[in-house]
Amino acid sequence: MAHPLPCVCLCVDDFGLDGAVNEAVLHLLELGRIGATGALVDGPAWASGAAQLRAQPAGRIDVGLHLDLTELSLATEARHKLPLRQLIGASYTRRLDAGWLAAEVTRQLDAFEAAWQQAPAFVDGHQHVHQLPMVREALLDELLQRYPDPAQRPWLRDTRPALGLSAGAGNAFKAAVIAALGRPALHRMAKQYGFAMNRALSGVYDFKGDGVRYQQLLSAWLLHARHGDVLMCHSAAAMVRGDAIAAARCNEYQVLASEWFGGLLEQLPLRIGPLARWLHEAQQEQASER
């Protein structure tokens, strides 16, 4: 399918974590700088933020579930959440409680739909947990049961690295590690069961440095971006209390909302927007050609 300009989706993760994250998403959406946001449904600002997003014109943003199995434990059903390293170890040794895992996926999708009042446009994972063993099976089982019509299914985040060493060797290594933790298996399963996925993922870095460094990274990511890529962001309009990457969130927001970034987008041969409609159209076109 031909497109006048490649579409790249800037996705702000962690919507609902705090009012400052929501504020950043709403402002960046107004500026036309992002195309998606992933929701933490156990976040204290999720319900109010969902209402604010529902007031926006339809089709401007993909709102998805940012499946969380490691951090927020605001609901009693989430009491089994583990630190990331423990979750990875338990998933690869298949020691996770399968019943809890299935119930937790269902609970978070229920909470998402209750506030957003429709299915998620996509599903990914906080700290990329959606691709881990046991988690990916539980997630796809629930999505297939919940959304039997392929046209209504959320797209899934593919963590295939979009960029090599031009974003720095350390960041490239981190991106490769993320992809190694289940990406090939999830990609095969998504293809088998008819789930659309983004082409590749950028935006991986160590959350260090100031706004100037983030400008440099952002320029490199977008210069190498291709149609259907997701560029992952973590932005907030103010410091989020108790958050380990609070300073990085503020740096990102200031850069993404800046005149500098607006000027960069005018120069680059791409457009920023949501992916759901394009991905489903491409999927239907591929099916019709078989």
mmCIF file of N, CA and C in Angstrom, residues 3-7 269-271:
data_model
loop_
_atom_site.group_PDB
_atom_site.id
_atom_site.type_symbol
_atom_site.label_atom_id
_atom_site.label_comp_id
_atom_site.label_asym_id
_atom_site.label_seq_id
_atom_site.Cartn_x
_atom_site.Cartn_y
_atom_site.Cartn_z
ATOM 1 N N HIS A 3 1.945 5.208 0.372
ATOM 2 C CA HIS A 3 1.595 6.316 1.241
ATOM 3 C C HIS A 3 2.402 7.529 0.814
ATOM 4 N N PRO A 4 1.772 8.722 0.770
ATOM 5 C CA PRO A 4 2.513 9.923 0.403
ATOM 6 C C PRO A 4 3.706 10.159 1.317
ATOM 7 N N LEU A 5 3.510 9.970 2.607
ATOM 8 C CA LEU A 5 4.576 10.126 3.586
ATOM 9 C C LEU A 5 4.548 8.942 4.547
ATOM 10 N N PRO A 6 5.707 8.429 4.916
ATOM 11 C CA PRO A 6 5.730 7.358 5.918
ATOM 12 C C PRO A 6 5.104 7.829 7.227
ATOM 13 N N CYS A 7 4.360 6.944 7.877
ATOM 14 C CA CYS A 7 3.739 7.259 9.164
ATOM 15 C C CYS A 7 4.545 6.612 10.280
ATOM 16 N N PRO A 269 10.837 13.782 5.934
ATOM 17 C CA PRO A 269 9.834 13.214 5.028
ATOM 18 C C PRO A 269 9.008 12.127 5.707
ATOM 19 N N LEU A 270 8.264 12.513 6.736
ATOM 20 C CA LEU A 270 7.403 11.574 7.441
ATOM 21 C C LEU A 270 6.281 12.343 8.120
ATOM 22 N N ARG A 271 5.305 11.591 8.603
ATOM 23 C CA ARG A 271 4.218 12.194 9.377
ATOM 24 C C ARG A 271 4.068 11.409 10.673
#
